[in-house]
PDB file of C-alpha atoms in Angstrom:
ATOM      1  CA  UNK V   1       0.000   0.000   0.000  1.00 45.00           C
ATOM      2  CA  UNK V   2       3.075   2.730   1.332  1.00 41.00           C
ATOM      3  CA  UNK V   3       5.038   1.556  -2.291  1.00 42.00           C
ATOM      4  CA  UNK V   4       1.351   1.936  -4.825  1.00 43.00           C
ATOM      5  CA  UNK V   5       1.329   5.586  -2.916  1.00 39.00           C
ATOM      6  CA  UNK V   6       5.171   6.627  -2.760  1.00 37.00           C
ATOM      7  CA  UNK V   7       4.079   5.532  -6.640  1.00 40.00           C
ATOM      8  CA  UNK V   8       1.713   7.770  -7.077  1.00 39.00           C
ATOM      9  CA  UNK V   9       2.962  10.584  -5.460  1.00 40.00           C
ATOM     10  CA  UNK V  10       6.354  10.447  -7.501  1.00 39.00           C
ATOM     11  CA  UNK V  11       4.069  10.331 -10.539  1.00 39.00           C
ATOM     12  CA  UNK V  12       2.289  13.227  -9.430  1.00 37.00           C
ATOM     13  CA  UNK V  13       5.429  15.148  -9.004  1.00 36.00           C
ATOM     14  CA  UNK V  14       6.553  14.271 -12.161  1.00 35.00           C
ATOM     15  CA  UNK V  15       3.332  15.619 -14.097  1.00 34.00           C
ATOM     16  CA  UNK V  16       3.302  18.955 -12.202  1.00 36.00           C
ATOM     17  CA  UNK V  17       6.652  19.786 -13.147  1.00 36.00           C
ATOM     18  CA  UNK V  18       5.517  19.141 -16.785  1.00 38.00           C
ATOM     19  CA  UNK V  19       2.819  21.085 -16.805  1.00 36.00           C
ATOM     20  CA  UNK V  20       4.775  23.708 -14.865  1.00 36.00           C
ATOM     21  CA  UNK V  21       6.779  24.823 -18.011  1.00 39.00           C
ATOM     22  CA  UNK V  22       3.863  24.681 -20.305  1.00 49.00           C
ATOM     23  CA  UNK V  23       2.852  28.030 -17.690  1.00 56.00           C
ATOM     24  CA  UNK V  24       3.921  31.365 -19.599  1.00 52.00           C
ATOM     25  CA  UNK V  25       6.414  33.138 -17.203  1.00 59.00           C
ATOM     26  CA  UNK V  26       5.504  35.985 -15.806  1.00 68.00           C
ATOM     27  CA  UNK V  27       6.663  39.699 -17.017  1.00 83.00           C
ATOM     28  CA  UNK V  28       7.032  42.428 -15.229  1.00 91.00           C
ATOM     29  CA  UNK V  29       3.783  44.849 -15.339  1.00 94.00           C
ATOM     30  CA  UNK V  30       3.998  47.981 -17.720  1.00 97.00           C
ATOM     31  CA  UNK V  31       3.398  51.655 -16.545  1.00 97.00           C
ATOM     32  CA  UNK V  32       2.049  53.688 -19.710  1.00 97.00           C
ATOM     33  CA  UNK V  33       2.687  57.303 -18.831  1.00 96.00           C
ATOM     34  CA  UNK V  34       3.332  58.537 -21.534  1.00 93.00           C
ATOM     35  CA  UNK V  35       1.705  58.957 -25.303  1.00 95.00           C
ATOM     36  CA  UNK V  36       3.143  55.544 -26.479  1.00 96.00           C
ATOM     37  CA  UNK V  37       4.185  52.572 -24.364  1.00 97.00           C
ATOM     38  CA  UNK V  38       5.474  49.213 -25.823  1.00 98.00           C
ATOM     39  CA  UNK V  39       4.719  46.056 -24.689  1.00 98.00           C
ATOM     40  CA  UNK V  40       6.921  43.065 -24.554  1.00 98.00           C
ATOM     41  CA  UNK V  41       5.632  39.863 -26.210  1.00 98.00           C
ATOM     42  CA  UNK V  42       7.807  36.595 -25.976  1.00 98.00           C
ATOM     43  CA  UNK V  43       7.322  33.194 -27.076  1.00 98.00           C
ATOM     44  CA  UNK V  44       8.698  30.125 -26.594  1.00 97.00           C
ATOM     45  CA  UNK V  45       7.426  26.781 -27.165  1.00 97.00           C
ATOM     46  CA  UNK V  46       4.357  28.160 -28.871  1.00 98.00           C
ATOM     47  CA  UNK V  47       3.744  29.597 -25.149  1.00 98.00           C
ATOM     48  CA  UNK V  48       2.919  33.238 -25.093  1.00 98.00           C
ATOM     49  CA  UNK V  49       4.126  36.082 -22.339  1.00 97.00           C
ATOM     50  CA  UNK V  50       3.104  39.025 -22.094  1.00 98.00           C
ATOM     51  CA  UNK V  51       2.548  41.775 -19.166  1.00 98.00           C
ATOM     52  CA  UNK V  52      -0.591  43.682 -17.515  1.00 98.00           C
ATOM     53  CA  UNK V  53      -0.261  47.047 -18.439  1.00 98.00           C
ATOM     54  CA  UNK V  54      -1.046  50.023 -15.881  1.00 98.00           C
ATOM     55  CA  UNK V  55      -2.282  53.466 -18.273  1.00 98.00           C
ATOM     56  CA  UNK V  56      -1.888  56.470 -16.256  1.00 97.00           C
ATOM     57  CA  UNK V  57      -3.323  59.269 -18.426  1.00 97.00           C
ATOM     58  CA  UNK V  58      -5.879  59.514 -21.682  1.00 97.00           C
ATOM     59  CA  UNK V  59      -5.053  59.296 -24.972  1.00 97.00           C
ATOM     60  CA  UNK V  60      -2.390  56.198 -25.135  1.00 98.00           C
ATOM     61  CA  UNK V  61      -1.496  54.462 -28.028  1.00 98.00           C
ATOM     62  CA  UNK V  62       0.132  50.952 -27.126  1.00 98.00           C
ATOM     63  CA  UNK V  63       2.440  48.944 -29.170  1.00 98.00           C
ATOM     64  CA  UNK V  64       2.953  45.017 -28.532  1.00 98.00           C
ATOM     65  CA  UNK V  65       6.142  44.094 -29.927  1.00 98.00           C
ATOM     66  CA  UNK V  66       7.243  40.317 -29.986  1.00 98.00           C
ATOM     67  CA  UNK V  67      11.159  39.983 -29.304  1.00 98.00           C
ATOM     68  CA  UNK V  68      13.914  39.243 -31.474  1.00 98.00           C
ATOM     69  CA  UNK V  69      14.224  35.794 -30.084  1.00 98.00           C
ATOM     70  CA  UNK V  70      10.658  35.214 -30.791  1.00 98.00           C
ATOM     71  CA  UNK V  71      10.704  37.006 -34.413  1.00 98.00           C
ATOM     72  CA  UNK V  72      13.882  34.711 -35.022  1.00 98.00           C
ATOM     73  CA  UNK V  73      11.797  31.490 -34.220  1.00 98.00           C
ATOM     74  CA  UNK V  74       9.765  32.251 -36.694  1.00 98.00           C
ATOM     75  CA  UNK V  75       6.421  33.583 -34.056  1.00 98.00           C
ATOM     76  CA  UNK V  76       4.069  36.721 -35.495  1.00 97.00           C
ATOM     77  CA  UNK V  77       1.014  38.219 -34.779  1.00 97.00           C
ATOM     78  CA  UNK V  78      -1.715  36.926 -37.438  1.00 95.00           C
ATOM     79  CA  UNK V  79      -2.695  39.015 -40.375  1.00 89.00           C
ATOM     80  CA  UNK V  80      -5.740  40.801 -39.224  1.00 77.00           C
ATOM     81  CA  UNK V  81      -8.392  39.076 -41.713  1.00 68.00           C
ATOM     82  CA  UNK V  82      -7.397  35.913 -40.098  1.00 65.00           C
ATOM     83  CA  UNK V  83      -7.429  37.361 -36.154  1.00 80.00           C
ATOM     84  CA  UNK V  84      -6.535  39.789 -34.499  1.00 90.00           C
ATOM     85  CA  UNK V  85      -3.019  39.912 -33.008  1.00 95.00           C
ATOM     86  CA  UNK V  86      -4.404  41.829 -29.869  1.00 96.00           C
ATOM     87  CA  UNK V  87      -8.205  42.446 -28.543  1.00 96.00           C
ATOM     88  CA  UNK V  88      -9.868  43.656 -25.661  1.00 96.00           C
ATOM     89  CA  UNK V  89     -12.171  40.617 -24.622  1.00 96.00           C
ATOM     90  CA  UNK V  90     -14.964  42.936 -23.415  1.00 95.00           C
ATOM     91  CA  UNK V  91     -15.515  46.816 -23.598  1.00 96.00           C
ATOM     92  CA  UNK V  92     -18.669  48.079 -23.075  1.00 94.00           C
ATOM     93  CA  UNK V  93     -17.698  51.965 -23.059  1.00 92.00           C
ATOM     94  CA  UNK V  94     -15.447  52.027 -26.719  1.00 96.00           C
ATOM     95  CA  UNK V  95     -12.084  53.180 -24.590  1.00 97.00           C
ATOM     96  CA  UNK V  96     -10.169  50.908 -27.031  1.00 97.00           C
ATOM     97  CA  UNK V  97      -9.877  51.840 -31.012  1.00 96.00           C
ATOM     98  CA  UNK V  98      -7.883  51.738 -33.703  1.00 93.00           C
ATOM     99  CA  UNK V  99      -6.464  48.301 -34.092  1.00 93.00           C
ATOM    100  CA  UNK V 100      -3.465  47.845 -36.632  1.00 94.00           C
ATOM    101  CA  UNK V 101      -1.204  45.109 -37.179  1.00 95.00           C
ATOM    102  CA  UNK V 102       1.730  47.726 -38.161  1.00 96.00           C
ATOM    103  CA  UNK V 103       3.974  44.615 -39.365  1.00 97.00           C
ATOM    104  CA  UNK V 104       4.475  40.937 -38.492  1.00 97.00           C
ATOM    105  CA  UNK V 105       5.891  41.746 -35.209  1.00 98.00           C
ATOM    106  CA  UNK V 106       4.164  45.241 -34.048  1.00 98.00           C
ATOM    107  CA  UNK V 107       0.269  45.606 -32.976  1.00 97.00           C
ATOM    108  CA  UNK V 108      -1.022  48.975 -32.119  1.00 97.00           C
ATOM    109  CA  UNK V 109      -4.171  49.447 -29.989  1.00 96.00           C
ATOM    110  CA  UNK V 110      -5.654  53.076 -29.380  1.00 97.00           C
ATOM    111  CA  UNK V 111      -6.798  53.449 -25.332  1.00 98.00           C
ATOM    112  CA  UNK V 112      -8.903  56.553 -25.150  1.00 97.00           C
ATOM    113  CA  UNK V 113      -8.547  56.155 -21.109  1.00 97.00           C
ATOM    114  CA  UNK V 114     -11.186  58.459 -20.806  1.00 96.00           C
ATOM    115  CA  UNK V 115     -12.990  59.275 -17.272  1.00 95.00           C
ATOM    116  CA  UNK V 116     -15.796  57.308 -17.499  1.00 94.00           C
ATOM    117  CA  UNK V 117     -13.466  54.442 -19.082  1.00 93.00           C
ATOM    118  CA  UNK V 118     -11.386  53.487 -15.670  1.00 96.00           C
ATOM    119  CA  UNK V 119     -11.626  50.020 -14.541  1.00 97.00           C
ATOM    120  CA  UNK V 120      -9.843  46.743 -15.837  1.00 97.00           C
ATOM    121  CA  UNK V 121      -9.952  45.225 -19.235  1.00 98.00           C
ATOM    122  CA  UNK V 122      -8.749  41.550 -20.216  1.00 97.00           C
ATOM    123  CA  UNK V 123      -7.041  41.535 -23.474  1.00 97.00           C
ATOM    124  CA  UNK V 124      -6.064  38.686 -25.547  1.00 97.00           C
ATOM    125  CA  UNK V 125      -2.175  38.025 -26.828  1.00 97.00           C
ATOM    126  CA  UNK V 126      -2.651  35.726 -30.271  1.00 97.00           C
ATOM    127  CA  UNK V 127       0.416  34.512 -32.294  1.00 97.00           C
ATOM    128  CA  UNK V 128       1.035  31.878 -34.719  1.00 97.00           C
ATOM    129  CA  UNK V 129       4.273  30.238 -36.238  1.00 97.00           C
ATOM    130  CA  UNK V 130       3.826  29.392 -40.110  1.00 92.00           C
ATOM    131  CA  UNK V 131       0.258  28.510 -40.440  1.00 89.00           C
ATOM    132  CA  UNK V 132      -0.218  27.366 -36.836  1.00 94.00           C
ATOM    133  CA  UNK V 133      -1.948  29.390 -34.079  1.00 95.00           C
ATOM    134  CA  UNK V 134      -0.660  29.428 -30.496  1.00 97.00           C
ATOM    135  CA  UNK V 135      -2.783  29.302 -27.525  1.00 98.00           C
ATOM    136  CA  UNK V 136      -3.993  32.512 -26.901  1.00 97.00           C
ATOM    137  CA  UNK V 137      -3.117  34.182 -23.539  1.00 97.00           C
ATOM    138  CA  UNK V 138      -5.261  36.707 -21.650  1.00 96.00           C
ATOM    139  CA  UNK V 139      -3.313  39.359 -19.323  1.00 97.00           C
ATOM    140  CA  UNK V 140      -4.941  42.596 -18.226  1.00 97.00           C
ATOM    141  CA  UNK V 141      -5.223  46.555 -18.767  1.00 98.00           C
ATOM    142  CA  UNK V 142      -5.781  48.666 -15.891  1.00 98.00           C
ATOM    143  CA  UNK V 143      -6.791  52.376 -16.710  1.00 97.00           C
ATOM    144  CA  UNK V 144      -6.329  54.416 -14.134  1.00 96.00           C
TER     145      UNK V 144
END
């Protein structure tokens, strides 16, 4: 009975720390301040990371970039008539605009940040390498 659970429990083990790297790793939050903020975007293992972003201030225009180790493995934000690279999963109020894939490896996203517009907003991270999609990853805008 102790040897089927020491079993068990060693498989256990074994499975979380699988599944542990299939988690993207976390990035440090952004602070938008500013008229333009980038956003880091990296992927690796068709796993995508990418910060929360803070906006301090109305009238922000964000860029997601994807790194140069990404771009290099071949990862890129999906032409917009297949998806968009970048979303905002629900906004009731219109505080986000302007979407643009600028290139392969830039998405722009206008955040009007307006007073009646403060609160939190999921959006959602989509890449693909070649002609296969990534699973998409959800991290947050605050607008303060």
């Amino acid at each position: 009975m102790m040897k089927k659970a020491l079993i068990l429990a060693a498989a256990f083990c074994t499975v979380m720390a699988g599944c542990k790297t299939a988690l993207s790793p976390p990035l440090a939050p952004v602070n938008c301040n500013s008229g333009s903020c980038t956003i880091p975007v990296h992927v690796e293992n068709c796993v995508i990371s990418a910060p929360d972003v803070d906006v301090f201030g109305q009238s922000r225009n964000l860029f997601w970039e994807i790194d140069r180790e990404s771009a290099a493995a071949g990862y890129e934000f999906p032409e917009i008539a297949q998806a968009l690279g970048i979303w905002i999963k629900y906004d009731p109020k219109g505080e986000f605009d302007q979407p643009d894939r600028q290139n392969k490896h830039k998405f722009k996203l206008h955040d009007k940040n307006s007073d009646s517009g403060k609160g939190t907003y999921r959006y959602g991270v989509r890449v693909k390498k070649g002609g296969a999609a990534c699973p998409d990853l959800d991290p947050s805008i605050v607008n303060h």
